[in-house]
Coordinates of C-alpha atoms in Angstrom, one line a residue:
M23 CA 84.6 150.4 295.3
L24 CA 82.5 147.1 295.6
F25 CA 80.9 145.3 292.7
H26 CA 78.1 142.9 293.7
P27 CA 77.3 140.9 290.5
F28 CA 73.6 140.0 290.0
N29 CA 74.6 137.1 287.9
R30 CA 77.7 135.2 286.9
V31 CA 80.9 137.2 285.9
V32 CA 82.1 136.4 282.4
V33 CA 85.9 137.0 282.0
R34 CA 87.1 135.4 278.8
D35 CA 90.5 133.7 278.8
G36 CA 91.4 135.3 275.4
R37 CA 91.1 132.2 273.2
P38 CA 89.5 132.7 269.8
F39 CA 85.7 132.3 269.9
G40 CA 83.7 131.5 266.8
G41 CA 84.1 129.2 263.7
E42 CA 84.9 125.7 264.9
N43 CA 85.6 126.9 268.5
R44 CA 82.1 127.1 270.0
T45 CA 83.2 127.2 273.6
L46 CA 83.9 130.4 275.6
R47 CA 86.0 129.6 278.6
S48 CA 86.4 131.9 281.7
L49 CA 89.4 132.8 283.7
P50 CA 89.5 131.6 287.3
W51 CA 89.6 135.3 288.5
P52 CA 89.1 138.7 286.8
L53 CA 92.2 140.5 285.7
P54 CA 93.0 144.2 286.6
P55 CA 91.8 145.6 283.3
T56 CA 88.3 144.1 284.0
T57 CA 87.8 146.3 287.1
A58 CA 89.8 149.2 285.7
G59 CA 87.6 149.3 282.6
A60 CA 84.4 148.9 284.6
V61 CA 85.3 151.8 286.9
R62 CA 86.4 154.1 284.1
T63 CA 83.3 153.3 282.0
L64 CA 81.1 154.0 285.0
V65 CA 82.8 157.3 285.8
G66 CA 82.8 158.3 282.2
S67 CA 79.1 157.7 281.8
L68 CA 78.2 159.5 285.0
T69 CA 80.3 162.6 284.1
A70 CA 79.4 162.9 280.4
R71 CA 76.6 165.5 281.2
G72 CA 75.0 165.1 277.8
G73 CA 78.3 165.3 275.9
P74 CA 80.4 162.5 274.4
A75 CA 81.4 160.1 277.2
F76 CA 84.5 158.7 275.6
S77 CA 86.0 161.3 273.3
E78 CA 89.8 161.2 272.9
E79 CA 90.2 164.0 275.5
R80 CA 88.0 162.3 278.0
I81 CA 89.6 158.9 277.6
E82 CA 93.0 160.5 278.5
I83 CA 91.4 161.9 281.7
L84 CA 89.7 158.6 282.5
K85 CA 93.0 156.7 282.1
Q86 CA 94.4 158.8 285.0
I87 CA 92.0 157.1 287.4
S88 CA 94.1 154.7 289.5
V89 CA 92.4 151.3 290.2
Q90 CA 94.0 148.7 292.5
G91 CA 92.4 145.2 292.3
P92 CA 90.4 143.2 292.0
V93 CA 90.5 141.3 295.2
L94 CA 87.9 139.1 296.8
A95 CA 85.9 140.7 299.6
V96 CA 83.8 138.6 302.0
M97 CA 80.9 140.0 304.0
R98 CA 81.2 139.0 307.7
D99 CA 78.4 138.7 310.3
T100 CA 79.5 142.1 311.6
G101 CA 78.5 143.7 308.3
V102 CA 82.2 144.4 307.4
H103 CA 83.8 143.2 304.3
E104 CA 87.1 141.3 304.8
V105 CA 89.7 141.2 302.0
F106 CA 91.1 137.9 300.7
L107 CA 94.3 137.7 298.6
P108 CA 95.6 135.2 296.1
A109 CA 97.7 132.4 297.6
P110 CA 101.5 133.0 297.6
R111 CA 103.3 130.6 295.3
D112 CA 106.0 129.7 297.8
V113 CA 103.5 127.5 299.6
W114 CA 104.2 123.8 299.4
M115 CA 101.6 121.2 300.2
A116 CA 101.4 117.5 299.5
K117 CA 98.8 114.7 300.3
V118 CA 100.2 111.5 301.6
E119 CA 97.5 108.9 302.2
D120 CA 95.0 110.6 304.6
R121 CA 97.5 113.3 305.8
I122 CA 98.5 116.7 304.4
K123 CA 102.1 118.0 304.5
V124 CA 102.7 121.7 304.7
G125 CA 105.9 123.6 304.2
A126 CA 107.5 126.4 302.1
L127 CA 109.8 126.7 299.1
V128 CA 112.9 128.2 300.7
P129 CA 115.7 129.8 298.6
Q130 CA 119.0 127.9 298.6
R131 CA 122.4 129.0 297.2
I132 CA 124.0 127.3 294.3
G133 CA 127.4 125.8 294.9
D134 CA 130.6 127.0 293.2
D135 CA 130.7 123.9 291.0
A136 CA 127.3 124.5 289.5
G137 CA 126.0 127.1 287.0
T138 CA 122.8 128.3 285.3
D139 CA 121.8 130.2 282.1
L140 CA 119.8 132.8 284.2
G141 CA 122.5 135.5 284.3
G142 CA 123.1 136.7 287.9
I143 CA 120.7 134.2 289.5
R144 CA 122.7 132.0 291.9
A145 CA 119.9 130.5 294.0
F146 CA 116.7 128.5 293.6
A147 CA 113.7 128.1 295.9
S148 CA 113.5 124.4 296.6
P149 CA 110.5 122.4 297.9
P150 CA 111.0 120.7 301.3
G151 CA 109.9 117.3 300.0
A152 CA 109.7 115.0 296.9
D153 CA 106.0 114.3 297.2
K154 CA 103.6 115.4 294.4
P155 CA 102.6 119.0 295.3
L156 CA 99.0 119.9 296.1
A157 CA 97.4 123.2 295.1
P158 CA 96.7 125.4 298.2
P159 CA 93.4 127.2 298.7
A160 CA 93.1 130.0 296.1
F161 CA 92.4 132.9 298.5
W162 CA 93.7 133.7 302.0
S163 CA 92.5 136.2 304.6
L164 CA 94.7 139.1 305.5
E165 CA 95.4 137.5 308.9
A166 CA 96.6 134.3 307.3
Y167 CA 98.7 136.2 304.8
L168 CA 100.3 138.1 307.7
R169 CA 101.1 134.8 309.4
W170 CA 102.6 133.4 306.3
I171 CA 104.7 136.3 305.2
T172 CA 106.2 136.8 308.7
F173 CA 106.8 133.1 309.4
D174 CA 110.3 131.7 309.6
H175 CA 109.9 128.9 307.1
A176 CA 113.6 128.2 306.7
G177 CA 113.8 127.4 310.5
S178 CA 110.7 125.2 310.4
R179 CA 110.3 121.6 309.5
V180 CA 107.6 120.2 307.3
F181 CA 104.3 120.1 309.2
E182 CA 102.2 117.0 308.8
A183 CA 98.6 117.5 309.7
T184 CA 96.3 114.6 310.7
T185 CA 93.6 115.6 308.2
A186 CA 92.9 115.3 304.5
D187 CA 91.5 118.8 304.2
P188 CA 94.1 121.3 302.8
M189 CA 92.4 124.3 304.5
V190 CA 92.4 122.7 307.9
A191 CA 96.1 121.7 307.4
L192 CA 97.1 125.2 306.6
T193 CA 95.1 126.6 309.5
S194 CA 97.0 124.2 311.8
Y195 CA 100.4 125.2 310.3
L196 CA 99.8 128.9 310.6
F197 CA 97.7 129.2 313.7
G198 CA 98.9 126.2 315.7
A199 CA 95.5 124.6 316.0
E200 CA 96.3 121.1 317.4
D201 CA 92.7 119.8 317.4
T202 CA 91.6 119.9 313.8
S203 CA 88.0 119.4 314.8
H204 CA 88.0 122.9 316.2
S205 CA 90.1 124.4 313.3
K206 CA 87.4 123.4 310.7
D207 CA 85.5 126.7 311.3
A208 CA 88.7 128.6 311.5
S209 CA 89.9 127.2 308.1
C210 CA 86.6 128.4 306.5
R211 CA 87.2 131.8 308.0
H212 CA 90.8 132.2 306.7
F213 CA 90.7 130.4 303.3
R214 CA 88.4 130.4 300.3
S215 CA 88.4 128.3 297.1
S216 CA 88.0 129.9 293.6
P217 CA 84.5 130.8 292.5
A218 CA 82.7 128.0 290.8
L219 CA 82.5 127.9 287.0
E220 CA 78.9 128.1 285.7
W221 CA 78.3 126.7 282.2
R222 CA 75.5 127.6 279.9
T223 CA 74.5 126.3 276.5
H224 CA 73.1 128.8 273.9
V225 CA 71.5 128.6 270.5
Q226 CA 72.5 130.9 267.7
M227 CA 69.4 132.4 265.9
E228 CA 69.2 133.2 262.2
G229 CA 66.2 134.8 260.6
G230 CA 64.1 134.1 263.7
Q231 CA 64.9 130.4 263.7
R232 CA 67.6 128.2 265.2
K233 CA 70.7 128.0 263.1
T234 CA 71.9 124.5 262.2
G235 CA 75.0 123.8 264.1
G236 CA 74.5 127.0 266.1
L237 CA 74.9 125.5 269.6
F238 CA 77.7 127.1 271.7
S239 CA 78.7 127.2 275.3
T240 CA 79.9 129.9 277.7
S241 CA 81.2 129.9 281.2
G242 CA 81.4 132.5 284.0
L243 CA 82.3 132.8 287.6
R244 CA 79.5 132.3 290.1
L245 CA 80.4 134.1 293.4
R246 CA 78.9 133.0 296.7
E247 CA 76.3 135.1 298.3
D248 CA 78.7 136.7 300.8
E249 CA 81.4 137.4 298.2
T250 CA 82.0 140.4 296.0
L251 CA 84.7 142.1 293.9
A252 CA 86.6 145.0 295.6
C253 CA 89.1 147.5 294.3
W254 CA 90.6 150.8 295.6
V255 CA 90.0 153.8 293.3
T256 CA 91.9 157.1 293.3
L257 CA 90.3 159.8 291.1
P258 CA 92.3 162.7 289.5
D259 CA 91.4 166.2 290.5
A260 CA 89.3 166.7 287.4
L261 CA 87.0 163.9 288.4
E262 CA 87.2 164.3 292.2
D263 CA 83.4 164.9 292.6
A264 CA 82.3 162.4 290.0
I265 CA 80.6 160.0 292.4
P266 CA 79.3 161.2 295.8
S267 CA 80.5 159.2 298.8
G268 CA 78.2 156.4 299.9
T269 CA 76.6 156.2 296.4
E270 CA 75.0 152.9 295.4
I271 CA 74.4 152.7 291.7
P272 CA 74.0 150.1 288.9
G273 CA 77.0 149.3 286.8
H274 CA 78.6 146.6 284.6
I275 CA 81.4 144.2 285.2
G276 CA 82.9 141.6 282.8
G277 CA 81.6 140.4 279.5
E278 CA 77.9 140.1 278.3
R279 CA 77.4 143.5 280.1
G280 CA 77.1 141.7 283.4
L281 CA 74.9 143.9 285.7
A282 CA 76.2 144.7 289.2
R283 CA 75.3 146.8 292.2
V284 CA 78.2 149.2 292.7
L285 CA 78.9 150.6 296.1
W286 CA 81.2 153.7 296.3
S287 CA 82.5 154.6 299.7
P288 CA 85.7 156.1 301.2
A289 CA 88.2 153.4 302.4
N290 CA 91.8 153.1 303.2
R291 CA 94.0 150.1 302.1
A292 CA 93.3 147.1 304.3
T293 CA 95.8 147.1 307.2
P294 CA 94.6 145.2 310.3
S295 CA 95.6 146.6 313.6
A296 CA 97.7 143.5 314.3
W297 CA 100.1 144.6 311.5
T298 CA 101.4 147.5 313.5
M299 CA 102.3 145.2 316.3
S300 CA 104.3 142.9 314.1
Q301 CA 108.1 143.6 314.4
A302 CA 108.6 141.7 311.1
L303 CA 106.5 144.4 309.3
T304 CA 107.4 147.5 311.2
E305 CA 111.2 147.0 311.5
P306 CA 112.9 149.1 308.8
Y307 CA 114.9 147.4 306.1
R308 CA 118.7 147.7 306.7
R309 CA 121.6 146.9 304.4
G310 CA 121.9 143.1 304.1
D311 CA 118.3 142.4 305.1
L312 CA 116.3 139.9 303.0
L313 CA 113.2 141.4 301.4
R314 CA 110.3 139.3 299.9
L315 CA 107.7 140.6 297.5
V316 CA 104.5 138.7 296.6
L317 CA 102.5 139.9 293.6
L318 CA 98.8 140.4 294.6
T319 CA 97.9 141.2 291.0
P320 CA 99.5 140.0 287.7
C321 CA 102.2 142.2 286.2
P322 CA 103.4 142.6 282.5
F323 CA 107.1 143.2 283.0
R324 CA 108.8 144.2 279.7
N325 CA 111.6 141.7 280.2
G326 CA 109.4 138.7 280.7
W327 CA 109.5 137.6 284.3
L328 CA 112.1 140.2 285.2
P329 CA 111.3 143.8 286.1
Q330 CA 112.8 146.4 283.8
W331 CA 114.1 148.3 286.8
L332 CA 116.7 145.6 287.4
D333 CA 120.0 145.8 285.5
Q334 CA 122.1 142.9 284.1
R335 CA 123.5 142.3 287.6
M336 CA 119.9 141.8 288.9
E337 CA 120.2 145.1 290.9
G338 CA 118.0 148.2 291.0
E339 CA 115.8 150.5 293.0
L340 CA 112.3 149.5 294.1
P341 CA 109.8 151.7 292.3
G342 CA 108.7 154.7 294.4
T343 CA 111.7 154.4 296.7
H344 CA 115.5 154.7 296.8
L345 CA 115.9 151.3 298.3
R346 CA 118.5 149.5 296.2
V347 CA 118.1 145.7 296.1
R348 CA 119.5 142.6 294.3
L349 CA 117.3 139.8 293.1
E350 CA 118.4 136.4 294.5
T351 CA 115.7 134.2 293.0
A352 CA 112.0 134.1 292.2
I353 CA 109.1 131.7 292.1
V354 CA 107.1 132.3 288.9
S355 CA 104.7 129.9 287.2
R356 CA 103.2 129.9 283.7
Y357 CA 102.4 133.4 282.3
V358 CA 98.9 134.8 282.3
P359 CA 97.7 136.2 278.9
V360 CA 96.1 139.6 279.1
S361 CA 94.1 141.3 276.4
G362 CA 91.0 143.4 276.2
W363 CA 89.0 145.9 274.2
S364 CA 90.2 149.5 273.5
L365 CA 87.7 152.4 273.4
A366 CA 90.5 154.7 272.2
E367 CA 91.4 154.9 268.5
P368 CA 92.0 152.6 266.8
R369 CA 89.1 150.8 268.6
G370 CA 89.2 147.1 268.8
P371 CA 90.9 144.2 270.6
K372 CA 94.2 145.0 272.4
A373 CA 97.3 143.0 271.6
M374 CA 97.9 140.1 274.0
R375 CA 100.5 140.6 276.7
K376 CA 102.2 138.0 278.9
C377 CA 101.9 138.7 282.6
V378 CA 103.7 137.2 285.7
P379 CA 100.8 135.6 287.6
A380 CA 99.5 136.8 291.0
G381 CA 101.1 135.0 293.9
S382 CA 104.5 135.0 292.3
V383 CA 107.3 135.6 294.9
Y384 CA 110.6 137.6 294.4
F385 CA 113.4 137.3 296.9
F386 CA 115.8 140.3 297.3
T387 CA 118.8 141.3 299.3
V388 CA 118.9 145.0 300.4
L389 CA 122.1 146.6 299.1
E390 CA 121.5 150.2 300.1
E391 CA 119.0 151.9 302.4
D392 CA 116.8 154.8 301.3
A393 CA 118.6 157.9 302.3
E394 CA 115.5 160.0 302.4
R395 CA 113.2 157.9 304.5
T396 CA 113.1 154.6 306.3
I397 CA 111.3 151.8 304.4
R398 CA 109.4 149.1 306.3
P399 CA 107.7 146.1 304.9
L400 CA 104.4 147.7 305.9
D401 CA 105.2 150.7 303.7
L402 CA 105.6 148.5 300.7
W403 CA 102.2 146.8 301.1
W404 CA 99.7 147.8 298.3
S405 CA 102.5 149.6 296.4
T406 CA 103.2 148.7 292.7
V407 CA 106.3 147.4 291.0
A408 CA 105.0 147.7 287.4
D409 CA 107.4 149.0 284.8
D410 CA 104.9 151.3 283.1
P411 CA 103.0 154.1 285.1
Q412 CA 99.9 153.3 283.1
D413 CA 100.1 149.7 284.0
A414 CA 100.4 150.7 287.7
R415 CA 97.2 152.9 287.4
D416 CA 95.4 149.9 285.7
G417 CA 96.1 147.8 288.8
F418 CA 99.0 145.6 287.6
G419 CA 101.9 144.7 289.9
T420 CA 100.4 145.4 293.4
V421 CA 102.6 143.7 296.0
A422 CA 102.8 142.5 299.6
A423 CA 106.1 142.7 301.4
G424 CA 107.8 140.7 304.1
R425 CA 111.1 139.0 305.0
W426 CA 112.8 135.7 304.3
S427 CA 115.7 133.5 305.4
W428 CA 118.2 131.4 303.4
G429 CA 117.9 127.6 303.5
E430 CA 120.8 125.9 305.3
D431 CA 121.9 123.5 302.5
V432 CA 123.6 124.5 299.3
L433 CA 122.3 123.0 296.0

């Protein structure tokens, strides 16, 4: 399902609005509940057939709709939308004078004479340099993601590009473009920055006149002309015929009842043909292999940054499989607060939850193979690692999978 906003997309960051706080700030990208709520509201309205659209019984049915996303989709000259994913957080970039350094945070074991207060964690992902890190481009094409997640970063040195453009430097690192003058177009094809924030100032009215001290500001995301929001939707049997294939209808996305053109069409999860030719993605995981998971959407684990399906020894089975793994280390930045508005009783604002942000990376060792079927990295793409089944249906915890290698040095 594609949402083409007619205007900016307002996605509040959850801070209180009103009173002395007269500024409404937007998140840098919509969270899964934004698209899940938009899809379920649309389906509920279309299937009401004159009855109550959001009765308690219908809400329970609508909550069974599985929505994965949102992701950024870019319209190419061929008329095909290409999916872009949030940058992985094991990327390391630094600007030194007029050059850009590119490398990766590689896990390194802790020596026997060192300890931590993180339980069974005995490794850390260390940056390859001491320079001040530079934020990478916010969104990557699937091809760039494939290159990154199958690249042997532990066996590679820090790459120093003769350019001050982070996108060109990453293109040179991943695709081997030696002449940066030719890689400028390629960098725009593989990387995208976050949507621009559009600010507006409003006047609060009272009795048909402007209220004294009634000025307030709001912000929203302004997508480029070729950009749109995409998500994959799976309908339960009771709603299977809710929207005919190929339907284009008006809908809403985000706050302020943002109007959007909604395109509903059958589609599989994005898997370029090059993926099936990559041995790093098609070779099954064996005992002792190193497995890397990258969160494509935020995830509210019940144990903070740790999944509930891991025990005190940091061991457990990946959700949806019998592949037993041990967590070695992870790269997780500051939590993302997630709230929202509930149409179910009691109606009102939902309690805030802390989520592990998209792009976070978890490094595992495979302890036992799945006895029922072989598990490849490609099989884990677009799966979910959320603790709660409803969170998984809401779009939380979608992952990409690959491999990794230990760093040579011991901390």
